[in-house]
Amino acid sequence: MNTRREVTVGIGGAAGDGLDKTGDTIAKTCSRLGLYLNAYNSYQSVIRGGHIWLRVRISEQKIYSHGDHLNVLIALNQDAIERHAREVASGGAIIYNSDKLKVDPVLIGDNVLTAPMPVAELIKPMGKLPAIMQNTVSMGAMLYLLNLEFEMAAEVLADTFKHKGDAVVEQNVNIARAGYDYAKEKFVPLGYEWDFTRVRRPFVTGNECFAIGAVAAGCKFYSAYPMTPASSILHWMANHGAKCGVLVKQCEDELSVVNMAIGAGHAGVRAMCGTSGGGFALMTEAIGMAGMIEAPVVVIAVQRGGPSTGIPTKTEQADLNQVYGASQGDYPRVIIAPTDTTDCYFTAVEAHNLADKYQLPVTIISDLLLSEHPETVEADAFHHDVPIERGEIISEWPDGEKGQFKRYAFTRSGISPRALPGTAGGMYVAATDEHDEEGVVISDVFTAPPVRRKIQEKRMRKMEAVLGELQPPQLEGPADAELTLVGWGSTKGVIHEAITMLAEQGISANHLQIKYLHPFHTKEVSEILGKCKRTICVEVNFTGQFARHLRAETGYSVNDLVLKYDGEPFEPHHIVEEVRAIIEGKPRSTDVSLDEAREIAYHYIRVHLADKVRPANLEQVDGDDERMWLVELAGRESGEKEGELRIGVETGSVYSWEPKKVLSAGAGSD
Amino acid sequence: MAAVIELPISTYESVVDPDWCPGCGDFGVLRALEIAAGKLGIQPKDLMVVSGIGCSSNLPGFIHTYGVHSLHGRAVAVASGIKLANHGLKVVITGGDGDGYGIGIGHFIHAMRRNLDLTYIVMNNQIYGLTTGQASPTTMKEMRTKSTPQGNLESPINPVALALVSGATYVSRGYSGENKHLADLIAGAIEHHGFSLVDVFSPCVTYNKVNTYEFFRKRVYKLEGEDGYDTANGEVALQRSFEWGDRIPIGVFYRDVQPTYDDSEPALHNGPLVQQQMGMSKELFDELMEEFM
């Protein structure tokens, strides 16, 4: 970070503190100046309260993850200071409202600027204002400290608030300026130098890309039941449906969601639906139906932490088994795991084309990180005139001359031309029971084993053509690298950055990222992996679901796994540290680290001690059953020791909280 | 409105003969549906019959129109998607009491409150037939079935009352032994602009020895024959819906004209979705992208 051409700003506060708006203003300002951004919001499933932690990484160069640094902390409440002040790197700053917050010197590292903002005094000339204005004051100060253009932020604020009138715009700009001017008077800038290209690039999330890509591909029907982290597709579609000619249907449950979408797809409309793991579980039977009646449909499965309701606002890649195993029986289908934000747009297009051409369900498997984190994509990343390939559809069927229309004709390709309902002469029944070429069921009365065999082969034959159409994965990086990191879906960017870091440390690694999970490029992937020296699969789950899938498809077992399942996405350093441990032959440790012990202590304090204390010193000591983290608790107000907590290093169990008797029961008793 | 050209019922004759047990009430329902469609002059290509799973759900295979024989309990959802995608089609859902009032009851209720322009014909035989005689959601209390050998402990669903309180705008009940009357109910239901229910007593001659043709013949009476019965009066309709015993009403309980979901949905104002142009103009694309800058 010595170039000072890249910075990560963290904003911490409670839900309801208006943190999103502030983050958005900062992001748009930087984006319009021509900088690249990648942001991640560690939010929680609460309307108000709870800790929200938004990180925005800003760089002159294209960046591939939200990184693993923190340079500037904008703290909107005391908790944010408690939790994140110590993460601020040397040369960084902590900006906070000094009217109500304070920064304990023990929390900050060397060479970190504390920038207290006397918010009340600064905004006093502007009349009585809501507390949320502390955000804008802090943002103003940040602009100065980071040498960003105030005028651009003013332009963004003007755009954001113009619907509320000139007075509101002026007020916001003035408040930001007050923060900016105050910082200019009191502090020295942090030494950032930027080359503002002012190239305008979209700042988007994966879910937004799915939605717009689908619209570009001609999707006319979107159904959903609210479920984090897929809901933002529903919200975008609901807000833009009328303009884009999309019928958006919120349904009573995911059973209805997927069955409606299949009905719409069957009727000839490009249809899509979205959900997360729990909703997908309800959809599985119908996805098999789409395979059986050969109806096109696109399902977006955005993974969150499981199992069960799990961690709704956290990320994971643990639904591969479910998506792959969806529905009874063997049926043709496609599963695609887009690998970055731009890819989400084109995956939506491709999914609709594959669904239509091959008359089958396509599941796009994403995750919270990919779907919800916003980033700048290249200015020309997307285009409107995407190919729309509808496959074979007949316009009429001369019933009298040719006999009954064979909807499921046993063709060589396996693709049987469709007659959309309403087509003259093409009447047939699409049955979920097994059927013959004409759609006549052979399930109960007229079972016909050879017919069953031939129609099953016909349906499954489509998969050969699908596979031929999909781009095989490619190994990136030096062919003779010592290590190969294998990932799937959203981890592409972070693995890419980890490999760069490993190279800086003298460790040569290359990268294989898999996008098409089914059908699988068995031949190509086997060939690539067969030449690799040592392979490590990187996944955000507990069991290594993709490594298992890879083994099933290729017979190849990766040498090692790097796994993460705490709800937070990988940062490059996580991968680097685990890879280093693997090559150094160290056994994988699941012990509670110092930082984790502090987090466990914070959790305990929040639940049992009403946030009145905070973890101060932590040290490892011997315990009866296992080593312990002995956490000294200090009063938030007093700073005095008020008790201690013991946390198992191995199990993570909180063994005891002992209030220091001298403080809780009165002086002199300890 | 153009004059209706009636079509003979042979128009809808399928190459497949029904596989129902001889004497099954569902034969009468199939015939009544064909009569109704013919009377309304609906071309087979414009009629979409959607079912779930069960004996009665085999019906789409026995009528020469477009059809989807979907999953157990999901017919209403599939039909809703089809209707929203192409509201130029006449969409009729056919199924049984287990399918519609059991596993699929959620979709049934929500389709009614949406007032989608769908016709739902439920062949209500008060038993699970295809799975050989277990209690269904409309099996009478205390009745012995394969799954309730000591007698059914649960009270039956009242589909007519449920439809009335859920927002259906055409609520009727027929009896498959009264074919012409049933055909009129179905024709009225298809013509009705909004969600229409035709609950049909359709006896299972194999597994329900209580609710037989004999049982219904003695009990059913027609609301149309009742002096002063007003199908616009929902409260009276609700009262009648609870009538069960020596006299059981059939006919149209309630009818109302309300805007349908398809009328109110802005995306359908330019015609059926399936006919609308696909893709995105450069202007729209630029406008959408500008929101992210």
mmCIF file with all atom_site columns, N, CA, C and O in Angstrom, chain A residues 32 200 203-204 208 212 220 240 243 249 252 260 263 270 384 422-423 426 428-430 432, chain B residues 45 60 64 66-70 77 81-82 107 110 114 261 277-278 280 287 290-293:
data_model
loop_
_atom_site.group_PDB
_atom_site.id
_atom_site.type_symbol
_atom_site.label_atom_id
_atom_site.label_alt_id
_atom_site.label_comp_id
_atom_site.label_asym_id
_atom_site.label_entity_id
_atom_site.label_seq_id
_atom_site.pdbx_PDB_ins_code
_atom_site.Cartn_x
_atom_site.Cartn_y
_atom_site.Cartn_z
_atom_site.occupancy
_atom_site.B_iso_or_equiv
_atom_site.pdbx_formal_charge
_atom_site.auth_seq_id
_atom_site.auth_comp_id
_atom_site.auth_asym_id
_atom_site.auth_atom_id
_atom_site.pdbx_PDB_model_num
ATOM 1   N N  . ARG A 1 32  ? -17.281 7.912   -10.746 1.00 0.00 ? 32  ARG A N  1
ATOM 2   C CA . ARG A 1 32  ? -17.356 8.957   -11.767 1.00 0.00 ? 32  ARG A CA 1
ATOM 3   C C  . ARG A 1 32  ? -15.989 9.617   -12.015 1.00 0.00 ? 32  ARG A C  1
ATOM 4   O O  . ARG A 1 32  ? -15.740 10.161  -13.081 1.00 0.00 ? 32  ARG A O  1
ATOM 5   N N  . ARG A 1 200 ? -16.566 6.714   -17.375 1.00 0.00 ? 200 ARG A N  1
ATOM 6   C CA . ARG A 1 200 ? -17.794 6.343   -16.643 1.00 0.00 ? 200 ARG A CA 1
ATOM 7   C C  . ARG A 1 200 ? -18.032 4.843   -16.751 1.00 0.00 ? 200 ARG A C  1
ATOM 8   O O  . ARG A 1 200 ? -18.171 4.312   -17.840 1.00 0.00 ? 200 ARG A O  1
ATOM 9   N N  . PHE A 1 203 ? -21.481 0.756   -11.795 1.00 0.00 ? 203 PHE A N  1
ATOM 10  C CA . PHE A 1 203 ? -21.180 0.220   -10.466 1.00 0.00 ? 203 PHE A CA 1
ATOM 11  C C  . PHE A 1 203 ? -22.383 -0.655  -10.100 1.00 0.00 ? 203 PHE A C  1
ATOM 12  O O  . PHE A 1 203 ? -23.440 -0.136  -9.745  1.00 0.00 ? 203 PHE A O  1
ATOM 13  N N  . VAL A 1 204 ? -22.229 -1.944  -10.267 1.00 0.00 ? 204 VAL A N  1
ATOM 14  C CA . VAL A 1 204 ? -23.398 -2.834  -10.211 1.00 0.00 ? 204 VAL A CA 1
ATOM 15  C C  . VAL A 1 204 ? -23.152 -4.078  -9.360  1.00 0.00 ? 204 VAL A C  1
ATOM 16  O O  . VAL A 1 204 ? -22.014 -4.444  -9.076  1.00 0.00 ? 204 VAL A O  1
ATOM 17  N N  . GLU A 1 208 ? -28.239 -7.406  -10.035 1.00 0.00 ? 208 GLU A N  1
ATOM 18  C CA . GLU A 1 208 ? -28.698 -6.426  -11.026 1.00 0.00 ? 208 GLU A CA 1
ATOM 19  C C  . GLU A 1 208 ? -28.317 -6.890  -12.435 1.00 0.00 ? 208 GLU A C  1
ATOM 20  O O  . GLU A 1 208 ? -29.098 -6.738  -13.382 1.00 0.00 ? 208 GLU A O  1
ATOM 21  N N  . ILE A 1 212 ? -30.863 -7.426  -15.602 1.00 0.00 ? 212 ILE A N  1
ATOM 22  C CA . ILE A 1 212 ? -30.760 -6.669  -16.860 1.00 0.00 ? 212 ILE A CA 1
ATOM 23  C C  . ILE A 1 212 ? -30.379 -7.593  -18.007 1.00 0.00 ? 212 ILE A C  1
ATOM 24  O O  . ILE A 1 212 ? -30.896 -7.464  -19.122 1.00 0.00 ? 212 ILE A O  1
ATOM 25  N N  . LYS A 1 220 ? -39.596 -12.122 -20.135 1.00 0.00 ? 220 LYS A N  1
ATOM 26  C CA . LYS A 1 220 ? -40.834 -11.340 -19.984 1.00 0.00 ? 220 LYS A CA 1
ATOM 27  C C  . LYS A 1 220 ? -41.561 -11.667 -18.694 1.00 0.00 ? 220 LYS A C  1
ATOM 28  O O  . LYS A 1 220 ? -42.621 -11.111 -18.428 1.00 0.00 ? 220 LYS A O  1
ATOM 29  N N  . HIS A 1 240 ? -38.494 -1.941  -12.455 1.00 0.00 ? 240 HIS A N  1
ATOM 30  C CA . HIS A 1 240 ? -38.253 -1.681  -13.877 1.00 0.00 ? 240 HIS A CA 1
ATOM 31  C C  . HIS A 1 240 ? -39.139 -2.500  -14.799 1.00 0.00 ? 240 HIS A C  1
ATOM 32  O O  . HIS A 1 240 ? -39.050 -2.350  -16.016 1.00 0.00 ? 240 HIS A O  1
ATOM 33  N N  . LYS A 1 243 ? -41.352 -0.643  -17.381 1.00 0.00 ? 243 LYS A N  1
ATOM 34  C CA . LYS A 1 243 ? -40.517 -0.016  -18.412 1.00 0.00 ? 243 LYS A CA 1
ATOM 35  C C  . LYS A 1 243 ? -39.927 -1.053  -19.364 1.00 0.00 ? 243 LYS A C  1
ATOM 36  O O  . LYS A 1 243 ? -39.776 -0.810  -20.558 1.00 0.00 ? 243 LYS A O  1
ATOM 37  N N  . LYS A 1 249 ? -44.064 -11.233 -10.779 1.00 0.00 ? 249 LYS A N  1
ATOM 38  C CA . LYS A 1 249 ? -45.079 -11.832 -9.926  1.00 0.00 ? 249 LYS A CA 1
ATOM 39  C C  . LYS A 1 249 ? -44.492 -12.322 -8.624  1.00 0.00 ? 249 LYS A C  1
ATOM 40  O O  . LYS A 1 249 ? -43.677 -13.236 -8.599  1.00 0.00 ? 249 LYS A O  1
ATOM 41  N N  . GLU A 1 252 ? -47.156 -16.860 -3.584  1.00 0.00 ? 252 GLU A N  1
ATOM 42  C CA . GLU A 1 252 ? -47.432 -17.282 -2.206  1.00 0.00 ? 252 GLU A CA 1
ATOM 43  C C  . GLU A 1 252 ? -46.334 -18.176 -1.636  1.00 0.00 ? 252 GLU A C  1
ATOM 44  O O  . GLU A 1 252 ? -46.202 -18.296 -0.429  1.00 0.00 ? 252 GLU A O  1
ATOM 45  N N  . MET A 1 260 ? -45.278 -21.404 -11.794 1.00 0.00 ? 260 MET A N  1
ATOM 46  C CA . MET A 1 260 ? -45.758 -20.314 -12.668 1.00 0.00 ? 260 MET A CA 1
ATOM 47  C C  . MET A 1 260 ? -44.738 -20.026 -13.768 1.00 0.00 ? 260 MET A C  1
ATOM 48  O O  . MET A 1 260 ? -45.097 -19.829 -14.924 1.00 0.00 ? 260 MET A O  1
ATOM 49  N N  . GLY A 1 263 ? -44.945 -22.653 -16.274 1.00 0.00 ? 263 GLY A N  1
ATOM 50  C CA . GLY A 1 263 ? -46.160 -22.455 -17.076 1.00 0.00 ? 263 GLY A CA 1
ATOM 51  C C  . GLY A 1 263 ? -45.947 -21.378 -18.123 1.00 0.00 ? 263 GLY A C  1
ATOM 52  O O  . GLY A 1 263 ? -46.299 -21.538 -19.300 1.00 0.00 ? 263 GLY A O  1
ATOM 53  N N  . ARG A 1 270 ? -40.184 -16.167 -22.339 1.00 0.00 ? 270 ARG A N  1
ATOM 54  C CA . ARG A 1 270 ? -38.963 -16.413 -21.580 1.00 0.00 ? 270 ARG A CA 1
ATOM 55  C C  . ARG A 1 270 ? -39.218 -16.077 -20.115 1.00 0.00 ? 270 ARG A C  1
ATOM 56  O O  . ARG A 1 270 ? -39.571 -14.943 -19.793 1.00 0.00 ? 270 ARG A O  1
ATOM 57  N N  . HIS A 1 384 ? -26.493 -4.118  -25.439 1.00 0.00 ? 384 HIS A N  1
ATOM 58  C CA . HIS A 1 384 ? -27.919 -4.436  -25.426 1.00 0.00 ? 384 HIS A CA 1
ATOM 59  C C  . HIS A 1 384 ? -28.301 -5.503  -26.442 1.00 0.00 ? 384 HIS A C  1
ATOM 60  O O  . HIS A 1 384 ? -29.227 -6.258  -26.235 1.00 0.00 ? 384 HIS A O  1
ATOM 61  N N  . GLY A 1 422 ? -51.819 -22.455 -28.644 1.00 0.00 ? 422 GLY A N  1
ATOM 62  C CA . GLY A 1 422 ? -52.435 -21.456 -29.509 1.00 0.00 ? 422 GLY A CA 1
ATOM 63  C C  . GLY A 1 422 ? -52.069 -21.678 -30.972 1.00 0.00 ? 422 GLY A C  1
ATOM 64  O O  . GLY A 1 422 ? -52.719 -21.132 -31.865 1.00 0.00 ? 422 GLY A O  1
ATOM 65  N N  . THR A 1 423 ? -51.052 -22.510 -31.230 1.00 0.00 ? 423 THR A N  1
ATOM 66  C CA . THR A 1 423 ? -50.634 -22.800 -32.597 1.00 0.00 ? 423 THR A CA 1
ATOM 67  C C  . THR A 1 423 ? -51.668 -23.718 -33.259 1.00 0.00 ? 423 THR A C  1
ATOM 68  O O  . THR A 1 423 ? -52.018 -24.756 -32.687 1.00 0.00 ? 423 THR A O  1
ATOM 69  N N  . GLY A 1 426 ? -51.541 -27.887 -33.576 1.00 0.00 ? 426 GLY A N  1
ATOM 70  C CA . GLY A 1 426 ? -50.440 -28.489 -32.816 1.00 0.00 ? 426 GLY A CA 1
ATOM 71  C C  . GLY A 1 426 ? -50.807 -29.052 -31.453 1.00 0.00 ? 426 GLY A C  1
ATOM 72  O O  . GLY A 1 426 ? -49.924 -29.292 -30.640 1.00 0.00 ? 426 GLY A O  1
ATOM 73  N N  . TYR A 1 428 ? -51.420 -30.863 -28.137 1.00 0.00 ? 428 TYR A N  1
ATOM 74  C CA . TYR A 1 428 ? -50.803 -32.017 -27.482 1.00 0.00 ? 428 TYR A CA 1
ATOM 75  C C  . TYR A 1 428 ? -50.882 -31.791 -25.974 1.00 0.00 ? 428 TYR A C  1
ATOM 76  O O  . TYR A 1 428 ? -51.191 -30.676 -25.526 1.00 0.00 ? 428 TYR A O  1
ATOM 77  N N  . VAL A 1 429 ? -50.592 -32.836 -25.222 1.00 0.00 ? 429 VAL A N  1
ATOM 78  C CA . VAL A 1 429 ? -50.539 -32.701 -23.765 1.00 0.00 ? 429 VAL A CA 1
ATOM 79  C C  . VAL A 1 429 ? -49.091 -32.851 -23.318 1.00 0.00 ? 429 VAL A C  1
ATOM 80  O O  . VAL A 1 429 ? -48.406 -33.794 -23.714 1.00 0.00 ? 429 VAL A O  1
ATOM 81  N N  . ALA A 1 430 ? -48.639 -31.901 -22.534 1.00 0.00 ? 430 ALA A N  1
ATOM 82  C CA . ALA A 1 430 ? -47.313 -31.992 -21.927 1.00 0.00 ? 430 ALA A CA 1
ATOM 83  C C  . ALA A 1 430 ? -47.499 -32.685 -20.590 1.00 0.00 ? 430 ALA A C  1
ATOM 84  O O  . ALA A 1 430 ? -48.079 -32.108 -19.671 1.00 0.00 ? 430 ALA A O  1
ATOM 85  N N  . THR A 1 432 ? -46.265 -34.842 -17.137 1.00 0.00 ? 432 THR A N  1
ATOM 86  C CA . THR A 1 432 ? -45.170 -35.177 -16.222 1.00 0.00 ? 432 THR A CA 1
ATOM 87  C C  . THR A 1 432 ? -45.049 -36.688 -16.068 1.00 0.00 ? 432 THR A C  1
ATOM 88  O O  . THR A 1 432 ? -44.041 -37.184 -15.586 1.00 0.00 ? 432 THR A O  1
ATOM 89  N N  . LYS B 2 45  ? -57.314 -25.225 -30.408 1.00 0.00 ? 45  LYS B N  1
ATOM 90  C CA . LYS B 2 45  ? -56.003 -24.587 -30.252 1.00 0.00 ? 45  LYS B CA 1
ATOM 91  C C  . LYS B 2 45  ? -56.016 -23.455 -29.221 1.00 0.00 ? 45  LYS B C  1
ATOM 92  O O  . LYS B 2 45  ? -54.965 -23.058 -28.727 1.00 0.00 ? 45  LYS B O  1
ATOM 93  N N  . PRO B 2 60  ? -56.813 -34.096 -19.229 1.00 0.00 ? 60  PRO B N  1
ATOM 94  C CA . PRO B 2 60  ? -56.267 -33.441 -20.431 1.00 0.00 ? 60  PRO B CA 1
ATOM 95  C C  . PRO B 2 60  ? -55.888 -34.423 -21.534 1.00 0.00 ? 60  PRO B C  1
ATOM 96  O O  . PRO B 2 60  ? -55.963 -34.088 -22.714 1.00 0.00 ? 60  PRO B O  1
ATOM 97  N N  . HIS B 2 64  ? -59.040 -33.253 -26.946 1.00 0.00 ? 64  HIS B N  1
ATOM 98  C CA . HIS B 2 64  ? -58.137 -32.817 -28.002 1.00 0.00 ? 64  HIS B CA 1
ATOM 99  C C  . HIS B 2 64  ? -58.008 -31.286 -27.970 1.00 0.00 ? 64  HIS B C  1
ATOM 100 O O  . HIS B 2 64  ? -58.630 -30.568 -28.753 1.00 0.00 ? 64  HIS B O  1
ATOM 101 N N  . TYR B 2 66  ? -54.901 -28.158 -26.233 1.00 0.00 ? 66  TYR B N  1
ATOM 102 C CA . TYR B 2 66  ? -53.599 -28.096 -25.574 1.00 0.00 ? 66  TYR B CA 1
ATOM 103 C C  . TYR B 2 66  ? -53.789 -28.488 -24.110 1.00 0.00 ? 66  TYR B C  1
ATOM 104 O O  . TYR B 2 66  ? -54.847 -28.234 -23.526 1.00 0.00 ? 66  TYR B O  1
ATOM 105 N N  . GLY B 2 67  ? -52.777 -29.116 -23.557 1.00 0.00 ? 67  GLY B N  1
ATOM 106 C CA . GLY B 2 67  ? -52.908 -29.534 -22.166 1.00 0.00 ? 67  GLY B CA 1
ATOM 107 C C  . GLY B 2 67  ? -51.567 -29.657 -21.468 1.00 0.00 ? 67  GLY B C  1
ATOM 108 O O  . GLY B 2 67  ? -50.532 -29.843 -22.106 1.00 0.00 ? 67  GLY B O  1
ATOM 109 N N  . VAL B 2 68  ? -51.605 -29.488 -20.158 1.00 0.00 ? 68  VAL B N  1
ATOM 110 C CA . VAL B 2 68  ? -50.440 -29.808 -19.330 1.00 0.00 ? 68  VAL B CA 1
ATOM 111 C C  . VAL B 2 68  ? -50.923 -30.701 -18.197 1.00 0.00 ? 68  VAL B C  1
ATOM 112 O O  . VAL B 2 68  ? -51.866 -30.353 -17.487 1.00 0.00 ? 68  VAL B O  1
ATOM 113 N N  . HIS B 2 69  ? -50.313 -31.850 -18.111 1.00 0.00 ? 69  HIS B N  1
ATOM 114 C CA . HIS B 2 69  ? -50.606 -32.778 -17.019 1.00 0.00 ? 69  HIS B CA 1
ATOM 115 C C  . HIS B 2 69  ? -49.451 -32.586 -16.036 1.00 0.00 ? 69  HIS B C  1
ATOM 116 O O  . HIS B 2 69  ? -48.417 -33.211 -16.154 1.00 0.00 ? 69  HIS B O  1
ATOM 117 N N  . SER B 2 70  ? -49.639 -31.641 -15.103 1.00 0.00 ? 70  SER B N  1
ATOM 118 C CA . SER B 2 70  ? -48.496 -31.169 -14.313 1.00 0.00 ? 70  SER B CA 1
ATOM 119 C C  . SER B 2 70  ? -48.292 -32.007 -13.055 1.00 0.00 ? 70  SER B C  1
ATOM 120 O O  . SER B 2 70  ? -48.649 -33.174 -13.032 1.00 0.00 ? 70  SER B O  1
ATOM 121 N N  . ALA B 2 77  ? -50.939 -23.289 -10.175 1.00 0.00 ? 77  ALA B N  1
ATOM 122 C CA . ALA B 2 77  ? -49.758 -22.436 -10.367 1.00 0.00 ? 77  ALA B CA 1
ATOM 123 C C  . ALA B 2 77  ? -49.288 -22.481 -11.819 1.00 0.00 ? 77  ALA B C  1
ATOM 124 O O  . ALA B 2 77  ? -48.987 -21.449 -12.424 1.00 0.00 ? 77  ALA B O  1
ATOM 125 N N  . GLY B 2 81  ? -49.296 -19.322 -14.610 1.00 0.00 ? 81  GLY B N  1
ATOM 126 C CA . GLY B 2 81  ? -48.171 -18.893 -15.441 1.00 0.00 ? 81  GLY B CA 1
ATOM 127 C C  . GLY B 2 81  ? -48.541 -18.867 -16.911 1.00 0.00 ? 81  GLY B C  1
ATOM 128 O O  . GLY B 2 81  ? -48.176 -17.946 -17.652 1.00 0.00 ? 81  GLY B O  1
ATOM 129 N N  . ILE B 2 82  ? -49.275 -19.874 -17.337 1.00 0.00 ? 82  ILE B N  1
ATOM 130 C CA . ILE B 2 82  ? -49.697 -19.944 -18.752 1.00 0.00 ? 82  ILE B CA 1
ATOM 131 C C  . ILE B 2 82  ? -50.625 -18.782 -19.073 1.00 0.00 ? 82  ILE B C  1
ATOM 132 O O  . ILE B 2 82  ? -50.469 -18.105 -20.100 1.00 0.00 ? 82  ILE B O  1
ATOM 133 N N  . HIS B 2 107 ? -52.235 -22.691 -3.513  1.00 0.00 ? 107 HIS B N  1
ATOM 134 C CA . HIS B 2 107 ? -52.353 -22.043 -4.827  1.00 0.00 ? 107 HIS B CA 1
ATOM 135 C C  . HIS B 2 107 ? -53.810 -21.711 -5.138  1.00 0.00 ? 107 HIS B C  1
ATOM 136 O O  . HIS B 2 107 ? -54.116 -20.687 -5.742  1.00 0.00 ? 107 HIS B O  1
ATOM 137 N N  . HIS B 2 110 ? -54.836 -18.526 -3.266  1.00 0.00 ? 110 HIS B N  1
ATOM 138 C CA . HIS B 2 110 ? -54.176 -17.316 -3.777  1.00 0.00 ? 110 HIS B CA 1
ATOM 139 C C  . HIS B 2 110 ? -54.618 -16.978 -5.193  1.00 0.00 ? 110 HIS B C  1
ATOM 140 O O  . HIS B 2 110 ? -54.694 -15.806 -5.549  1.00 0.00 ? 110 HIS B O  1
ATOM 141 N N  . ARG B 2 114 ? -56.403 -13.383 -6.271  1.00 0.00 ? 114 ARG B N  1
ATOM 142 C CA . ARG B 2 114 ? -55.849 -12.627 -7.407  1.00 0.00 ? 114 ARG B CA 1
ATOM 143 C C  . ARG B 2 114 ? -56.911 -12.365 -8.460  1.00 0.00 ? 114 ARG B C  1
ATOM 144 O O  . ARG B 2 114 ? -56.712 -11.557 -9.352  1.00 0.00 ? 114 ARG B O  1
ATOM 145 N N  . TYR B 2 261 ? -56.857 -9.936  -12.428 1.00 0.00 ? 261 TYR B N  1
ATOM 146 C CA . TYR B 2 261 ? -55.420 -9.653  -12.314 1.00 0.00 ? 261 TYR B CA 1
ATOM 147 C C  . TYR B 2 261 ? -54.855 -9.299  -13.683 1.00 0.00 ? 261 TYR B C  1
ATOM 148 O O  . TYR B 2 261 ? -54.091 -8.351  -13.831 1.00 0.00 ? 261 TYR B O  1
ATOM 149 N N  . GLN B 2 277 ? -42.599 -7.936  -28.245 1.00 0.00 ? 277 GLN B N  1
ATOM 150 C CA . GLN B 2 277 ? -41.256 -7.981  -28.815 1.00 0.00 ? 277 GLN B CA 1
ATOM 151 C C  . GLN B 2 277 ? -40.213 -8.293  -27.739 1.00 0.00 ? 277 GLN B C  1
ATOM 152 O O  . GLN B 2 277 ? -40.292 -7.798  -26.618 1.00 0.00 ? 277 GLN B O  1
ATOM 153 N N  . MET B 2 278 ? -39.233 -9.092  -28.107 1.00 0.00 ? 278 MET B N  1
ATOM 154 C CA . MET B 2 278 ? -38.192 -9.456  -27.157 1.00 0.00 ? 278 MET B CA 1
ATOM 155 C C  . MET B 2 278 ? -36.975 -8.557  -27.327 1.00 0.00 ? 278 MET B C  1
ATOM 156 O O  . MET B 2 278 ? -36.776 -7.961  -28.371 1.00 0.00 ? 278 MET B O  1
ATOM 157 N N  . MET B 2 280 ? -33.971 -5.635  -26.046 1.00 0.00 ? 280 MET B N  1
ATOM 158 C CA . MET B 2 280 ? -33.873 -4.314  -25.417 1.00 0.00 ? 280 MET B CA 1
ATOM 159 C C  . MET B 2 280 ? -33.338 -3.305  -26.429 1.00 0.00 ? 280 MET B C  1
ATOM 160 O O  . MET B 2 280 ? -32.390 -3.597  -27.159 1.00 0.00 ? 280 MET B O  1
ATOM 161 N N  . GLU B 2 287 ? -30.463 4.001   -20.705 1.00 0.00 ? 287 GLU B N  1
ATOM 162 C CA . GLU B 2 287 ? -31.205 4.580   -19.581 1.00 0.00 ? 287 GLU B CA 1
ATOM 163 C C  . GLU B 2 287 ? -30.998 3.732   -18.314 1.00 0.00 ? 287 GLU B C  1
ATOM 164 O O  . GLU B 2 287 ? -30.764 4.270   -17.224 1.00 0.00 ? 287 GLU B O  1
ATOM 165 N N  . GLU B 2 290 ? -27.454 4.128   -16.933 1.00 0.00 ? 290 GLU B N  1
ATOM 166 C CA . GLU B 2 290 ? -27.197 5.430   -16.323 1.00 0.00 ? 290 GLU B CA 1
ATOM 167 C C  . GLU B 2 290 ? -27.469 5.406   -14.815 1.00 0.00 ? 290 GLU B C  1
ATOM 168 O O  . GLU B 2 290 ? -26.835 6.120   -14.045 1.00 0.00 ? 290 GLU B O  1
ATOM 169 N N  . GLU B 2 291 ? -28.393 4.528   -14.417 1.00 0.00 ? 291 GLU B N  1
ATOM 170 C CA . GLU B 2 291 ? -28.709 4.423   -12.979 1.00 0.00 ? 291 GLU B CA 1
ATOM 171 C C  . GLU B 2 291 ? -27.512 3.917   -12.173 1.00 0.00 ? 291 GLU B C  1
ATOM 172 O O  . GLU B 2 291 ? -27.482 4.081   -10.958 1.00 0.00 ? 291 GLU B O  1
ATOM 173 N N  . PHE B 2 292 ? -26.585 3.273   -12.835 1.00 0.00 ? 292 PHE B N  1
ATOM 174 C CA . PHE B 2 292 ? -25.435 2.704   -12.112 1.00 0.00 ? 292 PHE B CA 1
ATOM 175 C C  . PHE B 2 292 ? -24.203 3.595   -12.175 1.00 0.00 ? 292 PHE B C  1
ATOM 176 O O  . PHE B 2 292 ? -23.131 3.213   -11.728 1.00 0.00 ? 292 PHE B O  1
ATOM 177 N N  . MET B 2 293 ? -24.335 4.755   -12.788 1.00 0.00 ? 293 MET B N  1
ATOM 178 C CA . MET B 2 293 ? -23.158 5.613   -12.972 1.00 0.00 ? 293 MET B CA 1
ATOM 179 C C  . MET B 2 293 ? -23.080 6.668   -11.855 1.00 0.00 ? 293 MET B C  1
ATOM 180 O O  . MET B 2 293 ? -24.064 7.199   -11.450 1.00 0.00 ? 293 MET B O  1
#
